[in-house]
């Protein structure tokens, strides 16, 4: 039996009849940049996320960068985030000229620890980027309280968590902006790179929409220096179709997670992921902790055609490109331990019960 980490062909087979006509309609229109499908998707995602507005952009990375640009983050500023995330979170801070400042994570959810953020705030802090990792939201209540007390912006990195909720509120709807990615490995994926910024502020949305198009306020008049952060009409058209299926796919991911939880119950050599009370996860990943022989387990599973991944093997404070920040190994021990122990098992919606059982059996066989 073969178990890929993700099977987009299986998903496509279920929606091909819906996708092809809308893609062909864009082809017939030859309106590839900011066609009607982009506006439609912006409205739908804003409403889906409980936000006032959405601004389509070229990627999750550009959603973060464009948000920080709109918030005026730049040289001399500090932005607090987690060292246990995808590179783009921190790369975006760096590219504005601001300094990334790290705060360690909570061991059970892998999300940033609000208490550690408090300890990292200085008079230079301008913003916080909580990352809702693997499909589960960070603890937004204390983060928002801290941000309000210090007048800080909050940019939610919700690239892995579209549709997740925290105490009933959707990912992306709580902070100053929320950033989604439509990269193929995300729960809602387009026809290539793409992303969306959501916000409760119409004024901010207007500024973001300007920044994504070189800061142009009217034809060839530029109020700010933005970039080309535009979303393709083709991708937007497909995303409109796929969004209608998202909740059903997320429910399947949750059911798959519950199956793994049950199969692994009582097996002490690994720790299954924790979903905190008050959170509904969309399980972009199902990440177990393997304190011993993680890499050997991964190789063993690969040899049985079970494909897994390590998100993330090296924390951001230890990356060569950020050496000048002066961090060293040992500075964020909970993140570092996570990097040594995590293993993401296949969790995509179309996975069969037999495949899940096979993955769990082989995992337990190796570690028993
Ligand atoms: C995928 C991802 C991004 C970047 O999104 P892209 O669309 O690939 O640019 C940012 N942050 C996190 C946590 C991600 O998982």
mmCIF file of C-alpha atoms and ligand atoms in Angstrom:
data_model
loop_
_atom_site.group_PDB
_atom_site.id
_atom_site.type_symbol
_atom_site.label_atom_id
_atom_site.label_comp_id
_atom_site.label_asym_id
_atom_site.label_seq_id
_atom_site.Cartn_x
_atom_site.Cartn_y
_atom_site.Cartn_z
ATOM 1 C CA UNK A 1 0.000 0.000 0.000
ATOM 2 C CA UNK A 2 1.251 3.461 -0.911
ATOM 3 C CA UNK A 3 0.503 6.410 1.377
ATOM 4 C CA UNK A 4 1.591 9.793 0.049
ATOM 5 C CA UNK A 5 1.807 12.804 2.363
ATOM 6 C CA UNK A 6 -0.730 14.605 0.186
ATOM 7 C CA UNK A 7 -2.751 13.458 -2.813
ATOM 8 C CA UNK A 8 -4.028 16.445 -4.774
ATOM 9 C CA UNK A 9 -4.981 14.208 -7.708
ATOM 10 C CA UNK A 10 -7.463 12.370 -5.489
ATOM 11 C CA UNK A 11 -9.022 15.696 -4.510
ATOM 12 C CA UNK A 12 -9.055 16.958 -8.090
ATOM 13 C CA UNK A 13 -10.877 13.819 -9.254
ATOM 14 C CA UNK A 14 -13.801 14.745 -6.975
ATOM 15 C CA UNK A 15 -14.155 18.334 -8.268
ATOM 16 C CA UNK A 16 -12.807 18.213 -11.822
ATOM 17 C CA UNK A 17 -16.288 18.692 -13.328
ATOM 18 C CA UNK A 18 -16.741 21.880 -11.294
ATOM 19 C CA UNK A 19 -13.248 23.308 -11.794
ATOM 20 C CA UNK A 20 -12.810 22.891 -15.541
ATOM 21 C CA UNK A 21 -15.730 25.138 -16.648
ATOM 22 C CA UNK A 22 -14.647 28.070 -14.453
ATOM 23 C CA UNK A 23 -11.052 27.736 -15.582
ATOM 24 C CA UNK A 24 -12.156 27.627 -19.228
ATOM 25 C CA UNK A 25 -14.344 30.697 -18.657
ATOM 26 C CA UNK A 26 -11.276 32.665 -17.503
ATOM 27 C CA UNK A 27 -9.391 31.356 -20.543
ATOM 28 C CA UNK A 28 -12.191 32.567 -22.805
ATOM 29 C CA UNK A 29 -12.223 35.970 -21.097
ATOM 30 C CA UNK A 30 -8.392 36.272 -21.308
ATOM 31 C CA UNK A 31 -8.705 38.485 -18.201
ATOM 32 C CA UNK A 32 -5.902 37.014 -16.121
ATOM 33 C CA UNK A 33 -5.104 39.792 -13.642
ATOM 34 C CA UNK A 34 -7.726 40.918 -11.130
ATOM 35 C CA UNK A 35 -10.676 39.644 -13.087
ATOM 36 C CA UNK A 36 -14.119 39.273 -11.494
ATOM 37 C CA UNK A 37 -13.135 35.967 -9.845
ATOM 38 C CA UNK A 38 -10.615 37.770 -7.617
ATOM 39 C CA UNK A 39 -13.256 40.167 -6.268
ATOM 40 C CA UNK A 40 -15.680 37.288 -5.781
ATOM 41 C CA UNK A 41 -13.098 35.253 -3.876
ATOM 42 C CA UNK A 42 -12.193 38.252 -1.706
ATOM 43 C CA UNK A 43 -15.839 38.679 -0.681
ATOM 44 C CA UNK A 44 -16.298 34.953 -0.043
ATOM 45 C CA UNK A 45 -13.137 34.507 2.044
ATOM 46 C CA UNK A 46 -13.838 37.665 4.058
ATOM 47 C CA UNK A 47 -17.311 36.410 4.843
ATOM 48 C CA UNK A 48 -16.103 32.843 5.496
ATOM 49 C CA UNK A 49 -13.550 34.207 7.973
ATOM 50 C CA UNK A 50 -15.883 36.637 9.693
ATOM 51 C CA UNK A 51 -13.982 39.665 8.390
ATOM 52 C CA UNK A 52 -15.030 42.955 6.796
ATOM 53 C CA UNK A 53 -12.734 42.654 3.778
ATOM 54 C CA UNK A 54 -10.305 40.434 1.911
ATOM 55 C CA UNK A 55 -7.441 41.394 -0.372
ATOM 56 C CA UNK A 56 -6.145 38.751 -2.775
ATOM 57 C CA UNK A 57 -2.365 38.565 -3.055
ATOM 58 C CA UNK A 58 0.294 36.500 -4.787
ATOM 59 C CA UNK A 59 1.208 34.224 -1.847
ATOM 60 C CA UNK A 60 1.020 33.742 1.894
ATOM 61 C CA UNK A 61 4.487 35.243 2.079
ATOM 62 C CA UNK A 62 3.324 38.387 0.289
ATOM 63 C CA UNK A 63 0.238 38.540 2.532
ATOM 64 C CA UNK A 64 2.591 38.815 5.508
ATOM 65 C CA UNK A 65 4.973 41.251 3.808
ATOM 66 C CA UNK A 66 2.178 43.462 2.490
ATOM 67 C CA UNK A 67 0.531 43.509 5.947
ATOM 68 C CA UNK A 68 3.756 44.625 7.610
ATOM 69 C CA UNK A 69 4.314 47.278 4.919
ATOM 70 C CA UNK A 70 0.799 48.642 5.457
ATOM 71 C CA UNK A 71 1.392 48.784 9.202
ATOM 72 C CA UNK A 72 4.498 50.873 8.621
ATOM 73 C CA UNK A 73 6.890 48.278 10.038
ATOM 74 C CA UNK A 74 10.464 49.072 9.050
ATOM 75 C CA UNK A 75 14.034 49.702 10.187
ATOM 76 C CA UNK A 76 14.328 50.312 13.940
ATOM 77 C CA UNK A 77 11.192 48.295 14.704
ATOM 78 C CA UNK A 78 10.969 44.897 16.338
ATOM 79 C CA UNK A 79 8.404 42.232 15.484
ATOM 80 C CA UNK A 80 7.867 39.328 17.869
ATOM 81 C CA UNK A 81 7.166 35.851 16.487
ATOM 82 C CA UNK A 82 7.868 32.162 17.010
ATOM 83 C CA UNK A 83 11.128 30.468 15.993
ATOM 84 C CA UNK A 84 9.151 27.287 15.188
ATOM 85 C CA UNK A 85 7.398 28.173 11.938
ATOM 86 C CA UNK A 86 7.850 28.162 8.179
ATOM 87 C CA UNK A 87 10.632 30.475 7.008
ATOM 88 C CA UNK A 88 8.287 33.016 5.384
ATOM 89 C CA UNK A 89 6.989 34.303 8.725
ATOM 90 C CA UNK A 90 10.412 35.552 9.710
ATOM 91 C CA UNK A 91 11.691 36.280 6.205
ATOM 92 C CA UNK A 92 8.856 38.787 5.779
ATOM 93 C CA UNK A 93 9.819 40.659 8.945
ATOM 94 C CA UNK A 94 13.442 40.754 7.824
ATOM 95 C CA UNK A 95 12.581 42.112 4.374
ATOM 96 C CA UNK A 96 10.874 45.182 5.867
ATOM 97 C CA UNK A 97 14.156 46.047 7.595
ATOM 98 C CA UNK A 98 12.662 45.357 11.030
ATOM 99 C CA UNK A 99 14.257 43.001 13.524
ATOM 100 C CA UNK A 100 12.647 39.609 14.215
ATOM 101 C CA UNK A 101 12.477 38.897 17.963
ATOM 102 C CA UNK A 102 11.636 35.363 18.982
ATOM 103 C CA UNK A 103 9.448 34.018 21.769
ATOM 104 C CA UNK A 104 9.415 30.287 22.526
ATOM 105 C CA UNK A 105 6.416 27.994 21.994
ATOM 106 C CA UNK A 106 4.086 25.971 24.208
ATOM 107 C CA UNK A 107 5.087 22.290 24.144
ATOM 108 C CA UNK A 108 1.593 20.862 23.651
ATOM 109 C CA UNK A 109 0.341 22.953 20.694
ATOM 110 C CA UNK A 110 3.664 24.099 19.142
ATOM 111 C CA UNK A 111 2.191 27.629 19.099
ATOM 112 C CA UNK A 112 3.811 30.769 20.486
ATOM 113 C CA UNK A 113 3.620 31.135 24.282
ATOM 114 C CA UNK A 114 1.907 34.426 25.235
ATOM 115 C CA UNK A 115 3.926 34.662 28.460
ATOM 116 C CA UNK A 116 7.161 34.546 26.448
ATOM 117 C CA UNK A 117 5.862 37.320 24.185
ATOM 118 C CA UNK A 118 5.284 39.514 27.237
ATOM 119 C CA UNK A 119 8.898 38.993 28.266
ATOM 120 C CA UNK A 120 10.120 39.964 24.761
ATOM 121 C CA UNK A 121 8.279 43.305 24.423
ATOM 122 C CA UNK A 122 10.514 46.411 24.325
ATOM 123 C CA UNK A 123 9.825 50.041 23.447
ATOM 124 C CA UNK A 124 10.811 49.163 19.870
ATOM 125 C CA UNK A 125 8.180 46.429 19.472
ATOM 126 C CA UNK A 126 5.751 47.314 16.721
ATOM 127 C CA UNK A 127 3.903 44.108 15.979
ATOM 128 C CA UNK A 128 3.361 40.477 16.946
ATOM 129 C CA UNK A 129 2.967 37.639 14.426
ATOM 130 C CA UNK A 130 1.318 34.650 16.064
ATOM 131 C CA UNK A 131 1.387 31.619 13.761
ATOM 132 C CA UNK A 132 -1.558 29.212 13.900
ATOM 133 C CA UNK A 133 0.607 26.178 13.289
ATOM 134 C CA UNK A 134 -0.547 22.854 11.808
ATOM 135 C CA UNK A 135 -4.215 23.941 11.760
ATOM 136 C CA UNK A 136 -4.695 25.101 15.360
ATOM 137 C CA UNK A 137 -4.935 28.718 16.483
ATOM 138 C CA UNK A 138 -2.603 30.325 18.992
ATOM 139 C CA UNK A 139 -3.969 31.693 22.293
ATOM 140 C CA UNK A 140 -5.269 34.951 20.930
ATOM 141 C CA UNK A 141 -6.867 36.361 24.122
ATOM 142 C CA UNK A 142 -3.652 37.109 26.027
ATOM 143 C CA UNK A 143 -1.910 38.082 22.777
ATOM 144 C CA UNK A 144 -4.582 40.668 21.937
ATOM 145 C CA UNK A 145 -4.632 41.955 25.540
ATOM 146 C CA UNK A 146 -0.867 42.446 25.413
ATOM 147 C CA UNK A 147 -1.057 44.101 21.989
ATOM 148 C CA UNK A 148 -3.792 46.473 23.175
ATOM 149 C CA UNK A 149 -1.852 47.371 26.317
ATOM 150 C CA UNK A 150 1.258 48.274 24.288
ATOM 151 C CA UNK A 151 -0.408 49.612 21.137
ATOM 152 C CA UNK A 152 0.970 46.812 18.944
ATOM 153 C CA UNK A 153 -0.385 45.481 15.675
ATOM 154 C CA UNK A 154 -1.119 41.759 15.394
ATOM 155 C CA UNK A 155 -0.640 39.960 12.072
ATOM 156 C CA UNK A 156 -2.099 36.459 12.233
ATOM 157 C CA UNK A 157 -0.114 33.985 10.153
ATOM 158 C CA UNK A 158 -3.045 31.720 9.330
ATOM 159 C CA UNK A 159 -1.390 30.120 6.279
ATOM 160 C CA UNK A 160 -2.003 26.650 7.742
ATOM 161 C CA UNK A 161 -5.299 27.352 9.466
ATOM 162 C CA UNK A 162 -8.026 28.713 7.221
ATOM 163 C CA UNK A 163 -11.348 27.783 8.837
ATOM 164 C CA UNK A 164 -9.905 27.007 12.277
ATOM 165 C CA UNK A 165 -11.623 28.606 15.272
ATOM 166 C CA UNK A 166 -10.581 29.753 18.721
ATOM 167 C CA UNK A 167 -13.485 30.243 21.139
ATOM 168 C CA UNK A 168 -15.775 30.452 18.124
ATOM 169 C CA UNK A 169 -13.737 33.083 16.269
ATOM 170 C CA UNK A 170 -12.225 32.252 12.896
ATOM 171 C CA UNK A 171 -8.511 32.327 12.142
ATOM 172 C CA UNK A 172 -7.593 35.699 10.681
ATOM 173 C CA UNK A 173 -10.525 37.587 12.207
ATOM 174 C CA UNK A 174 -8.991 38.624 15.528
ATOM 175 C CA UNK A 175 -5.741 40.420 14.713
ATOM 176 C CA UNK A 176 -5.122 43.615 12.725
ATOM 177 C CA UNK A 177 -4.775 41.439 9.628
ATOM 178 C CA UNK A 178 -4.952 37.713 8.933
ATOM 179 C CA UNK A 179 -2.832 36.035 6.248
ATOM 180 C CA UNK A 180 -3.793 32.957 4.248
ATOM 181 C CA UNK A 181 -1.809 30.938 1.717
ATOM 182 C CA UNK A 182 -3.210 29.009 -1.233
ATOM 183 C CA UNK A 183 0.007 27.062 -1.819
ATOM 184 C CA UNK A 184 -0.712 23.452 -2.915
ATOM 185 C CA UNK A 185 0.069 21.948 0.508
ATOM 186 C CA UNK A 186 -2.409 24.191 2.342
ATOM 187 C CA UNK A 187 -5.998 23.163 3.151
ATOM 188 C CA UNK A 188 -7.394 25.485 0.468
ATOM 189 C CA UNK A 189 -5.045 25.475 -2.494
ATOM 190 C CA UNK A 190 -5.107 27.289 -5.819
ATOM 191 C CA UNK A 191 -3.588 26.610 -9.218
ATOM 192 C CA UNK A 192 -0.156 27.739 -8.091
ATOM 193 C CA UNK A 193 0.951 30.381 -5.620
ATOM 194 C CA UNK A 194 -1.642 32.670 -4.080
ATOM 195 C CA UNK A 195 -2.774 34.203 -0.814
ATOM 196 C CA UNK A 196 -5.265 36.503 0.884
ATOM 197 C CA UNK A 197 -5.172 39.161 3.578
ATOM 198 C CA UNK A 198 -8.311 39.602 5.665
ATOM 199 C CA UNK A 199 -9.080 42.465 8.026
ATOM 200 C CA UNK A 200 -11.921 44.115 9.947
ATOM 201 C CA UNK A 201 -10.807 47.556 8.699
ATOM 202 C CA UNK A 202 -12.109 48.740 5.326
ATOM 203 C CA UNK A 203 -9.529 51.551 5.359
ATOM 204 C CA UNK A 204 -6.674 49.115 5.889
ATOM 205 C CA UNK A 205 -8.072 46.849 3.157
ATOM 206 C CA UNK A 206 -8.016 49.777 0.771
ATOM 207 C CA UNK A 207 -4.398 50.516 1.599
ATOM 208 C CA UNK A 208 -3.458 46.839 1.240
ATOM 209 C CA UNK A 209 -5.160 46.690 -2.165
ATOM 210 C CA UNK A 210 -3.100 49.699 -3.217
ATOM 211 C CA UNK A 211 0.167 48.244 -1.897
ATOM 212 C CA UNK A 212 -0.342 44.967 -3.754
ATOM 213 C CA UNK A 213 -0.340 46.975 -6.972
ATOM 214 C CA UNK A 214 2.810 49.080 -6.483
ATOM 215 C CA UNK A 215 1.098 51.527 -4.132
ATOM 216 C CA UNK A 216 -0.774 52.964 -7.092
ATOM 217 C CA UNK A 217 -3.774 55.080 -6.012
ATOM 218 C CA UNK A 218 -4.836 56.094 -9.532
ATOM 219 C CA UNK A 219 -3.285 55.378 -12.926
ATOM 220 C CA UNK A 220 0.484 55.890 -12.580
ATOM 221 C CA UNK A 221 0.082 57.873 -9.353
ATOM 222 C CA UNK A 222 1.901 56.198 -6.458
ATOM 223 C CA UNK A 223 1.261 57.160 -2.860
ATOM 224 C CA UNK A 224 3.437 54.362 -1.422
ATOM 225 C CA UNK A 225 6.055 51.939 -2.655
ATOM 226 C CA UNK A 226 4.291 48.586 -2.728
ATOM 227 C CA UNK A 227 4.995 45.637 -4.959
ATOM 228 C CA UNK A 228 3.471 43.305 -7.484
ATOM 229 C CA UNK A 229 1.550 41.173 -5.010
ATOM 230 C CA UNK A 230 -1.411 40.394 -7.275
ATOM 231 C CA UNK A 231 -3.525 37.222 -7.328
ATOM 232 C CA UNK A 232 -4.241 35.469 -10.646
ATOM 233 C CA UNK A 233 -7.829 35.288 -11.916
ATOM 234 C CA UNK A 234 -7.394 31.614 -12.880
ATOM 235 C CA UNK A 235 -6.430 30.603 -9.388
ATOM 236 C CA UNK A 236 -9.176 32.744 -7.854
ATOM 237 C CA UNK A 237 -11.795 31.084 -10.061
ATOM 238 C CA UNK A 238 -10.695 27.613 -8.930
ATOM 239 C CA UNK A 239 -10.523 28.759 -5.308
ATOM 240 C CA UNK A 240 -14.131 29.977 -5.418
ATOM 241 C CA UNK A 241 -15.162 26.433 -6.361
ATOM 242 C CA UNK A 242 -12.886 24.779 -3.795
ATOM 243 C CA UNK A 243 -13.938 27.065 -0.915
ATOM 244 C CA UNK A 244 -17.420 25.524 -1.062
ATOM 245 C CA UNK A 245 -15.817 22.161 -0.176
ATOM 246 C CA UNK A 246 -13.419 23.400 2.474
ATOM 247 C CA UNK A 247 -15.500 22.657 5.579
ATOM 248 C CA UNK A 248 -16.228 19.135 4.377
ATOM 249 C CA UNK A 249 -12.488 18.568 3.746
ATOM 250 C CA UNK A 250 -11.591 19.998 7.162
ATOM 251 C CA UNK A 251 -14.132 17.679 8.804
ATOM 252 C CA UNK A 252 -12.491 14.721 7.043
ATOM 253 C CA UNK A 253 -9.091 15.827 8.305
ATOM 254 C CA UNK A 254 -10.500 15.976 11.841
ATOM 255 C CA UNK A 255 -12.023 12.505 11.444
ATOM 256 C CA UNK A 256 -8.660 11.184 10.224
ATOM 257 C CA UNK A 257 -6.922 12.764 13.222
ATOM 258 C CA UNK A 258 -9.459 11.140 15.548
ATOM 259 C CA UNK A 259 -8.745 7.757 13.922
ATOM 260 C CA UNK A 260 -5.011 8.123 14.480
ATOM 261 C CA UNK A 261 -5.631 9.258 18.084
ATOM 262 C CA UNK A 262 -7.644 6.115 18.721
ATOM 263 C CA UNK A 263 -5.145 3.780 17.069
ATOM 264 C CA UNK A 264 -2.246 5.316 19.007
ATOM 265 C CA UNK A 265 -4.116 5.443 22.336
ATOM 266 C CA UNK A 266 -1.991 3.958 25.110
ATOM 267 C CA UNK A 267 1.116 3.704 22.907
ATOM 268 C CA UNK A 268 3.737 5.583 24.929
ATOM 269 C CA UNK A 269 6.622 5.782 22.451
ATOM 270 C CA UNK A 270 5.002 8.738 20.672
ATOM 271 C CA UNK A 271 2.836 11.686 21.678
ATOM 272 C CA UNK A 272 -0.199 12.492 19.559
ATOM 273 C CA UNK A 273 -1.089 16.148 18.903
ATOM 274 C CA UNK A 274 -3.086 18.094 21.468
ATOM 275 C CA UNK A 275 -6.023 20.249 20.454
ATOM 276 C CA UNK A 276 -6.715 22.679 23.290
ATOM 277 C CA UNK A 277 -10.158 23.223 24.754
ATOM 278 C CA UNK A 278 -11.830 26.060 22.868
ATOM 279 C CA UNK A 279 -9.977 25.289 19.625
ATOM 280 C CA UNK A 280 -11.298 23.610 16.509
ATOM 281 C CA UNK A 281 -8.314 22.497 14.442
ATOM 282 C CA UNK A 282 -8.370 22.105 10.663
ATOM 283 C CA UNK A 283 -5.395 19.721 10.881
ATOM 284 C CA UNK A 284 -3.263 21.008 8.049
ATOM 285 C CA UNK A 285 -0.844 18.523 9.570
ATOM 286 C CA UNK A 286 -1.042 15.667 12.064
ATOM 287 C CA UNK A 287 2.223 16.033 13.918
ATOM 288 C CA UNK A 288 3.338 13.420 16.414
ATOM 289 C CA UNK A 289 6.284 13.686 18.764
ATOM 290 C CA UNK A 290 8.823 10.897 18.561
ATOM 291 C CA UNK A 291 11.359 11.469 21.365
ATOM 292 C CA UNK A 292 13.531 8.543 20.274
ATOM 293 C CA UNK A 293 14.686 7.501 16.780
ATOM 294 C CA UNK A 294 12.503 9.980 14.874
ATOM 295 C CA UNK A 295 14.693 10.024 11.773
ATOM 296 C CA UNK A 296 14.982 6.222 11.732
ATOM 297 C CA UNK A 297 11.208 5.923 12.000
ATOM 298 C CA UNK A 298 10.839 8.296 9.060
ATOM 299 C CA UNK A 299 13.229 6.166 6.956
ATOM 300 C CA UNK A 300 11.422 2.987 7.986
ATOM 301 C CA UNK A 301 8.067 4.446 6.955
ATOM 302 C CA UNK A 302 9.523 5.639 3.639
ATOM 303 C CA UNK A 303 10.774 2.106 2.987
ATOM 304 C CA UNK A 304 7.128 0.983 3.307
ATOM 305 C CA UNK A 305 5.976 3.711 0.910
ATOM 306 C CA UNK A 306 4.531 5.846 3.716
ATOM 307 C CA UNK A 307 5.538 9.453 3.166
ATOM 308 C CA UNK A 308 6.012 11.776 6.114
ATOM 309 C CA UNK A 309 7.706 15.123 6.736
ATOM 310 C CA UNK A 310 9.554 17.011 9.424
ATOM 311 C CA UNK A 311 8.048 20.466 9.939
ATOM 312 C CA UNK A 312 10.503 21.944 10.894
ATOM 313 C CA UNK A 313 13.937 20.409 11.384
ATOM 314 C CA UNK A 314 15.820 23.669 12.133
ATOM 315 C CA UNK A 315 14.375 26.589 14.100
ATOM 316 C CA UNK A 316 14.494 30.057 12.611
ATOM 317 C CA UNK A 317 16.856 31.475 15.261
ATOM 318 C CA UNK A 318 19.427 28.897 14.132
ATOM 319 C CA UNK A 319 19.243 29.704 10.404
ATOM 320 C CA UNK A 320 22.438 30.936 8.796
ATOM 321 C CA UNK A 321 20.757 33.980 7.227
ATOM 322 C CA UNK A 322 19.714 35.256 10.678
ATOM 323 C CA UNK A 323 23.093 34.703 12.342
ATOM 324 C CA UNK A 324 23.536 38.452 12.812
ATOM 325 C CA UNK A 325 20.598 38.468 15.235
ATOM 326 C CA UNK A 326 22.983 36.797 17.684
ATOM 327 C CA UNK A 327 20.812 33.909 18.816
ATOM 328 C CA UNK A 328 22.321 30.525 19.628
ATOM 329 C CA UNK A 329 21.283 26.937 20.293
ATOM 330 C CA UNK A 330 19.675 26.714 23.704
ATOM 331 C CA UNK A 331 17.911 30.092 23.475
ATOM 332 C CA UNK A 332 14.509 28.514 22.688
ATOM 333 C CA UNK A 333 14.689 25.011 24.156
ATOM 334 C CA UNK A 334 11.037 24.070 23.650
ATOM 335 C CA UNK A 335 11.180 24.919 19.941
ATOM 336 C CA UNK A 336 14.513 23.139 19.568
ATOM 337 C CA UNK A 337 13.169 19.996 21.207
ATOM 338 C CA UNK A 338 10.119 20.122 18.924
ATOM 339 C CA UNK A 339 12.412 20.364 15.884
ATOM 340 C CA UNK A 340 14.170 17.189 17.053
ATOM 341 C CA UNK A 341 10.988 15.210 17.742
ATOM 342 C CA UNK A 342 8.219 16.159 15.299
ATOM 343 C CA UNK A 343 6.979 13.983 12.466
ATOM 344 C CA UNK A 344 3.979 14.834 10.274
ATOM 345 C CA UNK A 345 1.941 11.801 9.196
ATOM 346 C CA UNK A 346 -0.398 11.837 6.162
ATOM 347 C CA UNK A 347 -3.727 13.470 7.129
ATOM 348 C CA UNK A 348 -5.229 14.689 3.833
ATOM 349 C CA UNK A 349 -9.034 14.335 3.483
ATOM 350 C CA UNK A 350 -9.096 11.555 0.874
ATOM 351 C CA UNK A 351 -7.017 9.165 2.987
ATOM 352 C CA UNK A 352 -8.770 5.806 3.520
ATOM 353 C CA UNK A 353 -9.249 4.034 6.850
ATOM 354 C CA UNK A 354 -6.987 1.238 5.594
ATOM 355 C CA UNK A 355 -4.209 3.709 4.829
ATOM 356 C CA UNK A 356 -4.501 5.300 8.280
ATOM 357 C CA UNK A 357 -4.380 1.919 9.964
ATOM 358 C CA UNK A 358 -1.358 0.941 7.870
ATOM 359 C CA UNK A 359 0.505 4.127 8.884
ATOM 360 C CA UNK A 360 -0.327 3.641 12.574
ATOM 361 C CA UNK A 361 0.553 -0.072 12.498
ATOM 362 C CA UNK A 362 3.916 0.480 10.810
ATOM 363 C CA UNK A 363 4.744 3.343 13.208
ATOM 364 C CA UNK A 364 3.994 1.196 16.244
ATOM 365 C CA UNK A 365 5.732 -1.842 14.718
ATOM 366 C CA UNK A 366 8.967 0.118 14.380
ATOM 367 C CA UNK A 367 8.895 1.741 17.817
ATOM 368 C CA UNK A 368 7.538 -1.233 19.807
HETATM 369 C C1 LIG B 1 2.976 28.300 3.729
HETATM 370 C C2 LIG B 1 3.250 29.247 4.828
HETATM 371 C C3 LIG B 1 3.575 30.586 4.588
HETATM 372 C C4 LIG B 1 3.848 31.125 3.224
HETATM 373 O O1 LIG B 1 2.874 30.913 2.286
HETATM 374 P P1 LIG B 1 3.273 30.872 0.717
HETATM 375 O O2 LIG B 1 1.972 30.940 0.036
HETATM 376 O O3 LIG B 1 4.001 29.590 0.488
HETATM 377 O O4 LIG B 1 4.126 32.048 0.445
HETATM 378 C C5 LIG B 1 3.738 31.417 5.675
HETATM 379 N N1 LIG B 1 3.611 30.960 6.929
HETATM 380 C C6 LIG B 1 3.316 29.683 7.206
HETATM 381 C C7 LIG B 1 3.172 29.253 8.624
HETATM 382 C C8 LIG B 1 3.148 28.768 6.174
HETATM 383 O O5 LIG B 1 2.875 27.494 6.454
#
